PDB file of C-alpha atoms and ligand atoms in Angstrom:
ATOM      1  CA  UNK A   1     198.118   7.910 103.056  1.00  0.00           C
ATOM      2  CA  UNK A   2     195.052   6.675 105.091  1.00  0.00           C
ATOM      3  CA  UNK A   3     191.830   6.114 103.180  1.00  0.00           C
ATOM      4  CA  UNK A   4     188.856   8.342 104.030  1.00  0.00           C
ATOM      5  CA  UNK A   5     185.858   6.391 105.311  1.00  0.00           C
ATOM      6  CA  UNK A   6     183.236   5.965 102.581  1.00  0.00           C
ATOM      7  CA  UNK A   7     179.917   7.455 103.783  1.00  0.00           C
ATOM      8  CA  UNK A   8     176.391   7.645 102.335  1.00  0.00           C
ATOM      9  CA  UNK A   9     174.724  11.048 102.197  1.00  0.00           C
ATOM     10  CA  UNK A  10     171.300  11.286 103.857  1.00  0.00           C
ATOM     11  CA  UNK A  11     168.946  13.332 101.576  1.00  0.00           C
ATOM     12  CA  UNK A  12     165.835  12.830 103.733  1.00  0.00           C
ATOM     13  CA  UNK A  13     165.961  16.338 105.145  1.00  0.00           C
ATOM     14  CA  UNK A  14     166.624  18.201 101.844  1.00  0.00           C
ATOM     15  CA  UNK A  15     164.142  20.682 100.380  1.00  0.00           C
ATOM     16  CA  UNK A  16     164.136  18.863  97.060  1.00  0.00           C
ATOM     17  CA  UNK A  17     161.067  16.636  97.564  1.00  0.00           C
ATOM     18  CA  UNK A  18     159.512  17.233  94.119  1.00  0.00           C
ATOM     19  CA  UNK A  19     157.102  14.301  94.508  1.00  0.00           C
ATOM     20  CA  UNK A  20     154.830  16.209  96.871  1.00  0.00           C
ATOM     21  CA  UNK A  21     153.744  18.645  94.143  1.00  0.00           C
ATOM     22  CA  UNK A  22     153.516  16.368  91.112  1.00  0.00           C
ATOM     23  CA  UNK A  23     149.796  15.639  91.508  1.00  0.00           C
ATOM     24  CA  UNK A  24     148.804  19.218  92.332  1.00  0.00           C
ATOM     25  CA  UNK A  25     147.000  20.977  89.450  1.00  0.00           C
ATOM     26  CA  UNK A  26     148.695  24.279  88.634  1.00  0.00           C
ATOM     27  CA  UNK A  27     146.196  26.966  89.623  1.00  0.00           C
ATOM     28  CA  UNK A  28     147.143  29.610  87.051  1.00  0.00           C
ATOM     29  CA  UNK A  29     144.368  29.984  84.450  1.00  0.00           C
ATOM     30  CA  UNK A  30     144.201  31.994  81.255  1.00  0.00           C
ATOM     31  CA  UNK A  31     141.642  34.770  81.653  1.00  0.00           C
ATOM     32  CA  UNK A  32     138.271  33.971  80.018  1.00  0.00           C
ATOM     33  CA  UNK A  33     137.522  35.551  76.631  1.00  0.00           C
ATOM     34  CA  UNK A  34     134.183  36.965  75.544  1.00  0.00           C
ATOM     35  CA  UNK A  35     132.496  36.881  72.140  1.00  0.00           C
ATOM     36  CA  UNK A  36     130.801  40.109  71.102  1.00  0.00           C
ATOM     37  CA  UNK A  37     127.652  39.345  69.084  1.00  0.00           C
ATOM     38  CA  UNK A  38     125.681  41.574  66.747  1.00  0.00           C
ATOM     39  CA  UNK A  39     121.978  40.760  66.285  1.00  0.00           C
ATOM     40  CA  UNK A  40     119.793  41.319  63.256  1.00  0.00           C
ATOM     41  CA  UNK A  41     116.629  43.425  63.285  1.00  0.00           C
ATOM     42  CA  UNK A  42     114.265  44.680  60.584  1.00  0.00           C
ATOM     43  CA  UNK A  43     114.870  48.429  60.967  1.00  0.00           C
ATOM     44  CA  UNK A  44     118.537  49.370  61.428  1.00  0.00           C
ATOM     45  CA  UNK A  45     119.911  50.498  58.035  1.00  0.00           C
ATOM     46  CA  UNK A  46     122.590  48.262  56.526  1.00  0.00           C
ATOM     47  CA  UNK A  47     124.964  51.204  56.080  1.00  0.00           C
ATOM     48  CA  UNK A  48     124.628  52.085  59.772  1.00  0.00           C
ATOM     49  CA  UNK A  49     125.692  48.547  60.758  1.00  0.00           C
ATOM     50  CA  UNK A  50     128.630  48.754  58.344  1.00  0.00           C
ATOM     51  CA  UNK A  51     129.654  52.054  59.965  1.00  0.00           C
ATOM     52  CA  UNK A  52     129.460  50.470  63.438  1.00  0.00           C
ATOM     53  CA  UNK A  53     131.716  47.603  62.404  1.00  0.00           C
ATOM     54  CA  UNK A  54     134.263  49.973  60.834  1.00  0.00           C
ATOM     55  CA  UNK A  55     134.216  52.420  63.736  1.00  0.00           C
ATOM     56  CA  UNK A  56     134.232  50.112  66.766  1.00  0.00           C
ATOM     57  CA  UNK A  57     135.759  46.895  65.442  1.00  0.00           C
ATOM     58  CA  UNK A  58     138.432  48.245  63.085  1.00  0.00           C
ATOM     59  CA  UNK A  59     137.086  46.465  60.019  1.00  0.00           C
ATOM     60  CA  UNK A  60     137.643  47.623  56.454  1.00  0.00           C
ATOM     61  CA  UNK A  61     134.501  48.584  54.515  1.00  0.00           C
ATOM     62  CA  UNK A  62     134.598  45.234  52.662  1.00  0.00           C
ATOM     63  CA  UNK A  63     134.981  43.190  55.887  1.00  0.00           C
ATOM     64  CA  UNK A  64     132.245  45.218  57.571  1.00  0.00           C
ATOM     65  CA  UNK A  65     129.850  44.754  54.651  1.00  0.00           C
ATOM     66  CA  UNK A  66     130.458  40.988  54.636  1.00  0.00           C
ATOM     67  CA  UNK A  67     129.828  40.612  58.401  1.00  0.00           C
ATOM     68  CA  UNK A  68     126.750  42.874  58.196  1.00  0.00           C
ATOM     69  CA  UNK A  69     125.321  40.599  55.467  1.00  0.00           C
ATOM     70  CA  UNK A  70     126.047  37.516  57.598  1.00  0.00           C
ATOM     71  CA  UNK A  71     124.060  39.030  60.485  1.00  0.00           C
ATOM     72  CA  UNK A  72     121.278  40.082  58.092  1.00  0.00           C
ATOM     73  CA  UNK A  73     120.984  36.559  56.647  1.00  0.00           C
ATOM     74  CA  UNK A  74     121.726  34.374  59.703  1.00  0.00           C
ATOM     75  CA  UNK A  75     120.366  36.568  62.507  1.00  0.00           C
ATOM     76  CA  UNK A  76     123.587  36.878  64.506  1.00  0.00           C
ATOM     77  CA  UNK A  77     127.376  36.853  64.100  1.00  0.00           C
ATOM     78  CA  UNK A  78     130.447  37.076  66.313  1.00  0.00           C
ATOM     79  CA  UNK A  79     132.141  40.374  65.494  1.00  0.00           C
ATOM     80  CA  UNK A  80     135.118  39.966  67.835  1.00  0.00           C
ATOM     81  CA  UNK A  81     136.551  38.144  70.880  1.00  0.00           C
ATOM     82  CA  UNK A  82     138.004  40.165  73.740  1.00  0.00           C
ATOM     83  CA  UNK A  83     138.782  40.315  77.463  1.00  0.00           C
ATOM     84  CA  UNK A  84     135.722  40.935  79.668  1.00  0.00           C
ATOM     85  CA  UNK A  85     136.577  44.625  80.067  1.00  0.00           C
ATOM     86  CA  UNK A  86     137.157  45.316  76.366  1.00  0.00           C
ATOM     87  CA  UNK A  87     134.038  43.332  75.355  1.00  0.00           C
ATOM     88  CA  UNK A  88     131.927  45.327  77.820  1.00  0.00           C
ATOM     89  CA  UNK A  89     133.323  48.579  76.434  1.00  0.00           C
ATOM     90  CA  UNK A  90     132.562  47.564  72.804  1.00  0.00           C
ATOM     91  CA  UNK A  91     128.988  46.507  73.687  1.00  0.00           C
ATOM     92  CA  UNK A  92     128.448  49.805  75.505  1.00  0.00           C
ATOM     93  CA  UNK A  93     129.843  51.845  72.595  1.00  0.00           C
ATOM     94  CA  UNK A  94     127.622  50.082  70.039  1.00  0.00           C
ATOM     95  CA  UNK A  95     124.462  50.247  72.187  1.00  0.00           C
ATOM     96  CA  UNK A  96     125.034  53.928  72.963  1.00  0.00           C
ATOM     97  CA  UNK A  97     125.750  54.808  69.320  1.00  0.00           C
ATOM     98  CA  UNK A  98     122.621  52.942  68.142  1.00  0.00           C
ATOM     99  CA  UNK A  99     120.444  54.548  70.830  1.00  0.00           C
ATOM    100  CA  UNK A 100     121.695  58.038  69.963  1.00  0.00           C
ATOM    101  CA  UNK A 101     120.704  57.410  66.328  1.00  0.00           C
ATOM    102  CA  UNK A 102     117.391  55.846  67.374  1.00  0.00           C
ATOM    103  CA  UNK A 103     118.119  52.451  65.798  1.00  0.00           C
ATOM    104  CA  UNK A 104     117.094  49.229  67.561  1.00  0.00           C
ATOM    105  CA  UNK A 105     120.440  47.511  66.864  1.00  0.00           C
ATOM    106  CA  UNK A 106     121.366  45.037  69.604  1.00  0.00           C
ATOM    107  CA  UNK A 107     124.881  44.019  70.651  1.00  0.00           C
ATOM    108  CA  UNK A 108     125.617  41.474  73.401  1.00  0.00           C
ATOM    109  CA  UNK A 109     128.515  39.460  74.806  1.00  0.00           C
ATOM    110  CA  UNK A 110     128.918  35.869  75.966  1.00  0.00           C
ATOM    111  CA  UNK A 111     131.731  33.872  77.520  1.00  0.00           C
ATOM    112  CA  UNK A 112     133.710  31.781  75.079  1.00  0.00           C
ATOM    113  CA  UNK A 113     133.680  27.990  75.774  1.00  0.00           C
TER     114      UNK A 113
HETATM  115  N1  TYC B 201     118.156  43.620  58.596  1.00  0.00           N
HETATM  116  C1  TYC B 201     118.549  45.012  58.455  1.00  0.00           C
HETATM  117  C2  TYC B 201     117.885  45.612  57.209  1.00  0.00           C
HETATM  118  O1  TYC B 201     117.396  44.875  56.364  1.00  0.00           O
HETATM  119  C3  TYC B 201     120.063  45.210  58.366  1.00  0.00           C
HETATM  120  C4  TYC B 201     120.782  44.773  59.596  1.00  0.00           C
HETATM  121  C5  TYC B 201     121.933  44.004  59.489  1.00  0.00           C
HETATM  122  C6  TYC B 201     120.349  45.148  60.856  1.00  0.00           C
HETATM  123  C7  TYC B 201     122.649  43.622  60.606  1.00  0.00           C
HETATM  124  C8  TYC B 201     121.051  44.764  62.005  1.00  0.00           C
HETATM  125  O2  TYC B 201     122.911  43.663  62.969  1.00  0.00           O
HETATM  126  C9  TYC B 201     122.198  44.018  61.861  1.00  0.00           C
HETATM  127  N2  TYC B 201     117.891  46.920  57.108  1.00  0.00           N
END
């Protein structure tokens, strides 16, 4: 039985050159999140703010009362963190609801760090 000649395999033309990509930063990013902030004022009734937090942010009465008091005492609080689209919708709902009831309540959004 004749021996087969022993030959090296040349990999230089394979499509397996992983090294080329190892220093390339993956370009997929998580979408940015946005904090929705509620601001204090001297005129909006406390119970109206509690109602807003229950209605638009799904809080229980106790949670809503606690957050309302935080805004009242500290001037501002984050009431939720959402995608850009959902945050914009929440801000619009709160501002519209406050305007319709003639309260000066202010709600804004800012990008999370
Ligand atoms: N400061 C208001 C008052 O004393 C109550 C209030 C709380 C208003 C939170 C706005 O986002 C607010 N009636």
